[in-house]
CSV table of C-alpha atoms in Angstrom, one decimal:
chain,number,residue,atom,x,y,z
A,161,GLN,CA,-5.5,45.5,16.9
A,162,PRO,CA,-4.1,47.5,14.0
A,163,LEU,CA,-4.2,50.7,16.1
A,164,PHE,CA,-1.6,49.3,18.5
A,165,LYS,CA,0.6,47.6,15.9
A,166,LYS,CA,2.8,50.7,15.5
A,167,VAL,CA,3.5,50.9,19.3
A,168,LYS,CA,7.0,49.6,20.0
A,169,ILE,CA,6.9,46.6,22.4
A,170,TYR,CA,9.5,48.2,24.7
A,171,LYS,CA,7.2,51.2,25.2
A,172,ILE,CA,4.4,48.9,26.3
A,173,TYR,CA,6.7,47.4,29.0
A,174,LEU,CA,7.6,51.0,30.1
A,175,PHE,CA,3.9,51.7,30.5
A,176,VAL,CA,3.5,48.5,32.5
A,177,ILE,CA,6.3,49.6,34.8
A,178,ILE,CA,4.6,52.9,35.3
A,179,LEU,CA,1.2,51.2,36.0
A,180,ASP,CA,2.9,48.9,38.6
A,181,ILE,CA,4.4,51.9,40.4
A,182,ILE,CA,1.0,53.7,40.5
A,183,GLN,CA,-0.6,50.5,41.7
A,184,MET,CA,1.9,50.1,44.6
A,185,LEU,CA,1.4,53.8,45.5
A,186,SER,CA,-2.3,53.3,45.5
A,187,TYR,CA,-2.0,50.8,48.3
A,188,LEU,CA,-1.6,53.8,50.6
A,189,LEU,CA,-5.1,54.8,49.8
A,190,SER,CA,-6.5,51.8,51.6
A,191,GLU,CA,-5.7,53.5,54.9
A,192,VAL,CA,-7.3,56.8,53.8
A,193,ASN,CA,-10.5,55.9,51.9
A,194,MET,CA,-11.4,52.3,51.0
A,195,VAL,CA,-14.0,53.3,48.4
A,196,LEU,CA,-11.5,55.5,46.5
A,197,PHE,CA,-8.9,52.7,46.9
A,198,THR,CA,-11.3,50.2,45.3
A,199,TYR,CA,-12.0,52.5,42.3
A,200,VAL,CA,-8.4,53.3,41.7
A,201,ILE,CA,-7.3,49.6,41.9
A,202,LEU,CA,-10.1,48.6,39.5
A,203,THR,CA,-9.1,51.3,37.1
A,204,ILE,CA,-5.5,50.2,37.2
A,205,PHE,CA,-6.5,46.6,36.7
A,206,THR,CA,-8.5,47.6,33.6
A,207,PHE,CA,-5.5,49.4,32.1
A,208,GLN,CA,-3.3,46.4,33.0
A,209,ALA,CA,-5.7,44.0,31.2
A,210,ILE,CA,-5.8,46.2,28.1
A,211,THR,CA,-2.0,46.5,28.2
A,212,PHE,CA,-1.7,42.7,28.6
A,213,GLU,CA,-3.7,42.1,25.4
A,214,ILE,CA,-1.7,44.7,23.5
A,215,SER,CA,1.5,43.1,24.6
A,216,ARG,CA,0.1,39.7,23.6
A,217,ILE,CA,-0.4,40.9,20.0
A,218,HIS,CA,3.2,42.2,19.9
A,219,THR,CA,4.6,39.1,21.6
A,220,ILE,CA,3.1,36.8,19.0
A,221,ASP,CA,4.5,39.0,16.2
A,222,PHE,CA,7.9,39.4,17.9
A,223,MET,CA,8.4,35.7,18.6
A,224,LYS,CA,6.6,34.1,15.6
A,225,ASP,CA,9.9,32.6,14.3
A,226,GLU,CA,10.9,31.1,17.7
A,227,ILE,CA,7.7,29.7,19.1
A,228,GLU,CA,4.5,28.1,17.8
A,229,ILE,CA,1.6,30.4,18.3
A,230,LYS,CA,-0.6,27.4,19.5
A,231,ASP,CA,2.0,26.6,22.2
A,232,TYR,CA,2.3,30.2,23.2
A,233,LEU,CA,-1.5,30.6,23.6
A,234,MET,CA,-1.8,27.4,25.5
A,235,LEU,CA,1.0,28.4,27.9
A,236,ARG,CA,-0.5,31.9,28.3
A,237,SER,CA,-4.0,30.4,29.1
A,238,PHE,CA,-2.4,28.1,31.6
A,239,VAL,CA,-0.5,30.9,33.3
A,240,VAL,CA,-3.5,33.1,33.5
A,241,SER,CA,-5.6,30.3,34.9
A,242,VAL,CA,-3.0,29.4,37.6
A,243,ALA,CA,-2.8,33.1,38.5
A,244,ILE,CA,-6.6,33.4,39.0
A,245,ILE,CA,-6.9,30.1,40.9
A,246,GLY,CA,-3.8,30.9,43.0
A,247,GLY,CA,-5.1,34.4,43.8
A,248,ALA,CA,-8.5,33.0,44.9
A,249,VAL,CA,-6.9,30.3,47.1
A,250,THR,CA,-4.5,32.7,48.6
A,251,ALA,CA,-7.3,35.2,49.4
A,252,MET,CA,-9.3,32.4,51.2
A,253,VAL,CA,-6.2,31.2,53.2
A,254,LEU,CA,-5.3,34.8,54.2
A,255,ASP,CA,-9.0,35.5,55.2
A,256,TYR,CA,-9.1,32.3,57.2
A,257,PHE,CA,-6.0,33.4,59.2
A,258,ASP,CA,-7.4,36.9,59.6
A,259,VAL,CA,-4.4,38.6,57.9
A,260,LYS,CA,-5.0,42.3,57.7
A,261,LEU,CA,-5.5,43.9,54.3
A,262,ILE,CA,-2.7,46.4,54.9
A,263,THR,CA,-0.2,43.6,55.7
A,264,MET,CA,-1.1,41.8,52.5
A,265,LEU,CA,-0.8,45.0,50.5
A,266,TYR,CA,2.7,45.8,51.9
A,267,THR,CA,3.7,42.2,51.0
A,268,LEU,CA,2.4,42.7,47.5
A,269,GLY,CA,4.3,46.0,47.3
A,270,ILE,CA,7.6,44.2,48.2
A,271,LEU,CA,6.9,41.5,45.6
A,272,GLY,CA,6.0,44.3,43.2
A,273,LEU,CA,9.4,45.9,43.6
A,274,PHE,CA,11.0,42.6,42.4
A,275,ALA,CA,8.6,42.5,39.5
A,276,ILE,CA,9.5,46.1,38.5
A,277,ILE,CA,13.2,45.2,38.5
A,278,ILE,CA,12.5,42.2,36.2
A,279,GLU,CA,10.2,44.3,34.0
A,280,TYR,CA,12.9,47.0,33.7
A,281,LYS,CA,15.5,44.4,32.7
A,282,LEU,CA,13.1,43.1,30.0
A,283,TYR,CA,12.4,46.7,28.9
A,284,LYS,CA,16.1,47.4,28.4
A,285,LYS,CA,16.6,44.1,26.4
A,286,LEU,CA,13.6,44.7,24.2
A,287,LYS,CA,14.5,48.3,23.6
A,288,ILE,CA,18.0,47.2,22.4
A,289,ILE,CA,16.5,44.5,20.1
A,290,VAL,CA,13.9,46.8,18.6
A,291,GLN,CA,16.4,49.6,18.0
A,292,ASN,CA,18.8,47.2,16.4
A,293,GLU,CA,16.0,45.9,14.1
A,294,ASP,CA,15.1,49.5,13.2
A,295,THR,CA,18.8,50.2,12.4
A,296,ILE,CA,18.9,47.1,10.1
A,297,THR,CA,15.6,48.1,8.5
A,298,GLN,CA,17.0,51.7,7.8
A,299,LYS,CA,20.2,50.3,6.3
A,300,GLN,CA,18.1,48.0,4.1
A,301,ARG,CA,15.9,50.9,2.9
A,302,VAL,CA,19.0,53.0,2.1
A,303,LEU,CA,20.5,50.1,0.1
A,304,LEU,CA,17.1,49.6,-1.7
A,305,ASN,CA,16.9,53.3,-2.6
A,306,GLU,CA,20.5,53.2,-3.9
A,307,LYS,CA,19.7,50.2,-6.1
A,308,ILE,CA,16.5,51.9,-7.4
A,309,THR,CA,18.4,55.2,-8.2
A,310,LEU,CA,21.3,53.3,-9.9
A,311,ASN,CA,18.9,51.5,-12.2
């Protein structure tokens, strides 16, 4: 956890955007080699899980004044559980109706484009907020140094 505390939260979101683009491009591998596609997707999912945990650490720090940590963790657990259950139910329904994998992957790709747009907007907002906080911190340091040198 301390290792990633110095990473700015907007850089994490930029990394998430890059991972999502790589994931969407990897869907093309399913037509070429299914084993390679499986390994690439599992690798991407692993990186996404690690990134998710790192962003959770930063989100708690970033929003600690605005939200109760207990409420945030409960909401996060609920969202993750709904995503897992929803994904499993969707997979069963699509399998029942014999929907082809490539059709499902193209649909996920289209949804992924919308997700990337939302992630990019969030990235821009967080970058502005963090840069403004850094500017304020720098001004406070300068004022503190001036006070120290005057005394």
